[in-house]
XYZ file of C-alpha atoms in Angstrom:
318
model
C 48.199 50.995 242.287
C 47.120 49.095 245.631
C 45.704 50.803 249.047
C 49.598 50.446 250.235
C 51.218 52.149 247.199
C 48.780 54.985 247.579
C 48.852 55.748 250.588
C 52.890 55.533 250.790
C 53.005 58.040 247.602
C 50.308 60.247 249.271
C 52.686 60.440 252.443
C 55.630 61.621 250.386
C 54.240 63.591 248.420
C 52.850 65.568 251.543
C 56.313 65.327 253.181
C 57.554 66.901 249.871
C 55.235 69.550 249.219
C 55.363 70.941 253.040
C 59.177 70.441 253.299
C 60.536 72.468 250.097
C 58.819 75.830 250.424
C 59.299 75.862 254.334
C 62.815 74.809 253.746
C 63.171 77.516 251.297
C 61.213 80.195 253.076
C 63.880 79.643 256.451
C 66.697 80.135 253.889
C 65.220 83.021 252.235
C 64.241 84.795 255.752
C 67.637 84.341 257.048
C 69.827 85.544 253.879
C 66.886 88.708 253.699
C 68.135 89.656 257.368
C 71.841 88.760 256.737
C 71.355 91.358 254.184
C 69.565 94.089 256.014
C 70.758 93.459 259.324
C 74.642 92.600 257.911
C 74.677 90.159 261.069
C 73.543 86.605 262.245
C 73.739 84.861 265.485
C 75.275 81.707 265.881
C 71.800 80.198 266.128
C 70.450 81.409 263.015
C 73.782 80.004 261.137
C 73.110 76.700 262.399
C 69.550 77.014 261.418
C 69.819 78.475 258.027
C 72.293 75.157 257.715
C 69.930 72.991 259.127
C 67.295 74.296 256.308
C 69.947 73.598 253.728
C 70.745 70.296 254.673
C 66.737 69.680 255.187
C 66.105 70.783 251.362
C 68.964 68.078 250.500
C 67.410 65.183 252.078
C 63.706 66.575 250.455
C 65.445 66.683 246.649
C 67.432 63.495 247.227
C 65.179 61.096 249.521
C 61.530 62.172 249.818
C 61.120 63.191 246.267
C 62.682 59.970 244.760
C 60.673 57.724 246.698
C 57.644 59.696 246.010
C 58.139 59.227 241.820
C 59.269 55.836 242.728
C 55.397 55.302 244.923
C 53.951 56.635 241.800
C 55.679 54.288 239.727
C 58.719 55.740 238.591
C 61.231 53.012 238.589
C 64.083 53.650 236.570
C 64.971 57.345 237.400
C 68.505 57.013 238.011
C 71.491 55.547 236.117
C 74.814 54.045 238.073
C 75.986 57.711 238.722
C 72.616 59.630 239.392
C 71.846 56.616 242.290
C 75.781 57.221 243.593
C 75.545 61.015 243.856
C 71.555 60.688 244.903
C 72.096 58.166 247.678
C 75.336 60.079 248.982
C 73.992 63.195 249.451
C 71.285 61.980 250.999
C 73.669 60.202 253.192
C 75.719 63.461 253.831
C 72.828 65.372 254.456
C 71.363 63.027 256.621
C 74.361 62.713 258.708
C 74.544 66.701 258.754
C 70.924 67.050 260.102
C 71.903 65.508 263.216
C 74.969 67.054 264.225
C 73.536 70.226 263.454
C 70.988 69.820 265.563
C 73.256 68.413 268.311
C 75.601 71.497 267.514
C 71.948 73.827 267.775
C 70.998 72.023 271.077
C 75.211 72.563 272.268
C 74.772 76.131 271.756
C 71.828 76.623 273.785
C 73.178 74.927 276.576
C 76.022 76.789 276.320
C 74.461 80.368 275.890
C 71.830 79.794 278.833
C 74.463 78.139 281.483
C 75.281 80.040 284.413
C 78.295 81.504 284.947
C 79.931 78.989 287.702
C 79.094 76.267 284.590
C 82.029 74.282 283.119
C 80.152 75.004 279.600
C 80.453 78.722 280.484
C 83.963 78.757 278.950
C 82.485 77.713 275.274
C 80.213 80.968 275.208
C 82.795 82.930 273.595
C 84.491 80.166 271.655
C 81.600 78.602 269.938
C 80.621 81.626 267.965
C 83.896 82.492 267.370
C 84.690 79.086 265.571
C 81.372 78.126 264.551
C 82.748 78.620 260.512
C 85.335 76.217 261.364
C 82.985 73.726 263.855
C 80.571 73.849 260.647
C 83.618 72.806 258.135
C 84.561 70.163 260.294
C 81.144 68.527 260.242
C 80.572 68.909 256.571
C 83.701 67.029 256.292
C 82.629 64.252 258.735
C 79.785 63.764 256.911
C 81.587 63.272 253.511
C 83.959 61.035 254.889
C 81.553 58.642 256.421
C 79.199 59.030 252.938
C 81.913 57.410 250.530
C 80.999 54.232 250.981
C 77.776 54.886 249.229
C 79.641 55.626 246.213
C 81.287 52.670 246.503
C 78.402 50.448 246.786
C 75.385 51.692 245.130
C 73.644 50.797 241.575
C 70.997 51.472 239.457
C 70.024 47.665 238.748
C 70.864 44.260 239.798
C 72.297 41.430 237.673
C 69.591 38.769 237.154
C 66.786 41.055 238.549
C 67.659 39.021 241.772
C 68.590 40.588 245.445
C 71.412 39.296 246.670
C 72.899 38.915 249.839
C 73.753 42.301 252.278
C 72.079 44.887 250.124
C 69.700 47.728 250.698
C 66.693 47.657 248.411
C 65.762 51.761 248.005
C 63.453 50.545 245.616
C 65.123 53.128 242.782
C 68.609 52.287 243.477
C 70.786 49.454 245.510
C 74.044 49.355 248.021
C 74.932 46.371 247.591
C 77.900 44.982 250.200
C 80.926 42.688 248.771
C 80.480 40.439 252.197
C 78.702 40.340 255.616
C 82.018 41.911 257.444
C 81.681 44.991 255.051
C 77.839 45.297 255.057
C 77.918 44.831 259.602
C 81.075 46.911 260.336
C 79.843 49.744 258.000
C 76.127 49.672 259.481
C 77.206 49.509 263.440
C 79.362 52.145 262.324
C 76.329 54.142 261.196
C 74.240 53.471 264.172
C 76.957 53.988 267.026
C 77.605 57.494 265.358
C 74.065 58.306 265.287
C 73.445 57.048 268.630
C 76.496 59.285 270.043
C 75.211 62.342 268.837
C 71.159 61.534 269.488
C 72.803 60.856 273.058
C 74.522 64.200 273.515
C 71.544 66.143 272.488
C 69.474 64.122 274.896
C 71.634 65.098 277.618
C 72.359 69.168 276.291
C 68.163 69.334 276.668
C 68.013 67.979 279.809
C 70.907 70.141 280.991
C 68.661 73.186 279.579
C 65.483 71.592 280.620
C 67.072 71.227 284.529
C 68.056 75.539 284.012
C 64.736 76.201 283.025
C 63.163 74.835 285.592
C 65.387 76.207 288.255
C 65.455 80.016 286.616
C 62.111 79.467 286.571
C 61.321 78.349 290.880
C 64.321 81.208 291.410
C 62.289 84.132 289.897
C 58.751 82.900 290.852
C 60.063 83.046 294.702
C 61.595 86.466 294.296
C 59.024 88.408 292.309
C 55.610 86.742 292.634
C 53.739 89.546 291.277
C 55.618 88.667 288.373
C 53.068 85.660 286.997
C 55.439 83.669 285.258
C 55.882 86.476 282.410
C 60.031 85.203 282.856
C 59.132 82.493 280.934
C 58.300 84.457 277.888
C 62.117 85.501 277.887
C 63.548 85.259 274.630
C 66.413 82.615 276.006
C 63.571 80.504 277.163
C 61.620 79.749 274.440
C 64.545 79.532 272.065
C 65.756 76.897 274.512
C 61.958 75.333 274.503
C 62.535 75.206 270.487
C 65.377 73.627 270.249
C 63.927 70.686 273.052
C 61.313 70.446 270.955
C 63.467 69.714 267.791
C 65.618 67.520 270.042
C 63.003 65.348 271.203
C 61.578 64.824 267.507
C 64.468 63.776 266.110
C 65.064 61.478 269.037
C 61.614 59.929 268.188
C 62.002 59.629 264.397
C 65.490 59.096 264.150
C 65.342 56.464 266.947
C 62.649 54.759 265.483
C 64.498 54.594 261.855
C 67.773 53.633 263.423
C 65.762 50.635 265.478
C 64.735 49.490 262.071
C 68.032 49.872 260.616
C 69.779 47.861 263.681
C 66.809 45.465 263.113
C 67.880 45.409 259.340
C 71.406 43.848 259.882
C 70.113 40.992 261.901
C 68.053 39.962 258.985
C 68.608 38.266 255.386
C 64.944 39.921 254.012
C 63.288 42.982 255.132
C 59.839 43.225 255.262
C 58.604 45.909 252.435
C 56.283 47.215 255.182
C 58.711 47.454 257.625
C 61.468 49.143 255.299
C 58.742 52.004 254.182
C 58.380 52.910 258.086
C 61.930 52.989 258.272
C 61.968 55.339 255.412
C 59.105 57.250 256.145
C 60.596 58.178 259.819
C 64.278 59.125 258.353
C 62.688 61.690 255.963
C 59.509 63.095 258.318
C 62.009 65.107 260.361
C 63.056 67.332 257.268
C 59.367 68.363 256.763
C 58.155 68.762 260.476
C 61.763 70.654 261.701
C 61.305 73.874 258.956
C 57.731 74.063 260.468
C 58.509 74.148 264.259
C 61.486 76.613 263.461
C 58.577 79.096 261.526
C 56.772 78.623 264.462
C 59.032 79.628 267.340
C 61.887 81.925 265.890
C 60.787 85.509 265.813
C 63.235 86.355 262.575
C 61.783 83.890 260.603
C 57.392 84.563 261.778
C 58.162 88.388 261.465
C 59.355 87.822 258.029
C 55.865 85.389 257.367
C 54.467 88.226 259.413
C 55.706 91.353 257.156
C 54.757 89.125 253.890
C 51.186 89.021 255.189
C 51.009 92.932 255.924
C 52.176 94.054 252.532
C 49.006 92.282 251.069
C 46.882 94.483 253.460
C 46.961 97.425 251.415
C 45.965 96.344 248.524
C 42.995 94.823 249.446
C 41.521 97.798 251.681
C 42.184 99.898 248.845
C 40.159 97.511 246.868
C 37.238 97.519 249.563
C 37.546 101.238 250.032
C 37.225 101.888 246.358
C 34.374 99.630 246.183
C 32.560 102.037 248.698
């Protein structure tokens, strides 16, 4: 293997190993306190969704191209690169409407009352099954054409024209009006949603920052402890997820705009593309165990039960 091929594999392979157990530990933490606490809130739906979907892109993206850096070539048949290259298609499509549906929600739960999104506050969480249903069934819809299109080898070992090289399978286009329409399809979609989300955290961003002047002028003795609110840094968590998948989603969706202008992709350029689309999945579970208290008290409660045993051990040793 050359410097490139290692260090590509060592990137996955990180993006793999941190995004499966976080993934799995936000699912885990959530079902443990649907089961004790018999209730959710919207939020933590959305989130325990978002995890899902993460751990779907991690099985069917990062881990493939990781065998495939270590030179793993022929993994899939026909039907394992269809149903591999959907999913991750599906799930990739989920991840941002989630999270435009997770940044939606906090607008809507923080808005003041005299705000036109004031009338969702009640309706959201009393569709949010439905809302959720609806998007998984988007996101099928607009995956088919994977099914259509994608193989396991080529004919001739040759690339031909309007086809996606994943390196361990192909989508391979019948003719340039297919392969354009279906990617500016792709890319006006994502841009729609990455747009709304931009605009729901600025919306929470602007209430933030006026809650914040309003209290600081009516109780200074305060010191700013309003900001520790629970509203406000669940809003300040989802901003956070907003603006990184902005940034790596932007930056793969650049590339893939770049990508239909072009006969040959650069291999360098295609493995940032790839890189970006998948680094989201590993750094969102991360930011989520950082900021919401359900999830760190369950981290936090793991950590405690190991307490005992080892002061019994030290005591016994005395």
């Amino acid at each position: 293997m050359d410097t490139r091929a290692i260090l590509k594999a060592s990137c996955f392979l990180i993006l793999t190993v941190i995004s499966i157990p976080s993934n799995l530990f936000i699912c885990c933490a959530f079902l443990h306190t649907r089961l004790i606490e018999a209730k959710l809130t919207p939020a933590d739906v959305i989130l325990c969704h978002l995890a899902l979907v993460n751990l779907a892109s991690t099985f069917t993206r990062s881990f493939s191209q990781m065998l495939t850096s270590f030179g793993y070539w022929s993994i899939y048949d026909d039907f394992g690169c269809k149903m591999v290259l959907f999913f991750f298609r599906m799930s990739k499509t989920l991840s941002i409407k989630l999270t435009c549906l997770l940044s939606t929600y906090q607008a809507v739960l923080i808005a003041p009352a005299t705000s036109i999104l004031d009338s969702l506050k009640l309706k959201i969480p009393k569709y949010l099954q439905h809302i959720i249903f609806s998007l998984y069934a988007f996101s099928f819809v607009f995956s088919v054409h994977l099914i259509l299109y994608s193989s396991s080898s080529l004919i001739n070992n040759t690339i031909p024209l309007y086809t996606f090289n994943y390196e361990y399978c192909y989508v391979t286009y019948p003719d340039y009006t297919v392969f354009i329409s279906v990617g500016l399809s792709l890319f006006f979609r994502d841009f729609a949603f990455i747009l709304l989300m931009a605009v729901m955290s600025c919306y929470i961003l602007m209430l933030l920052y006026h809650h914040g002047t309003k209290v600081k002028s009516l109780r200074s003795s305060d010191h700013g402890n309003s900001g520790s609110r629970p509203e406000a840094k669940a809003s300040r968590a989802v901003v956070t997820l907003v603006v990184l998948y902005t940034v790596f989603f932007g930056v793969d969706n650049v590339i893939w705009l770049y990508s239909l202008t072009t006969v040959r992709v650069a291999p360098l350029i295609s493995d940032v593309r790839i890189f970006f689309s998948v680094l989201y999945v590993s750094v969102c579970p991360v930011v989520v165990i950082a900021t919401n208290p359900k999830v760190r008290g369950k981290l936090n409660v793991s950590k405690l039960k190991r307490l005992p045993s080892s002061t019994d051990t030290s005591s016994s040793t005395i």
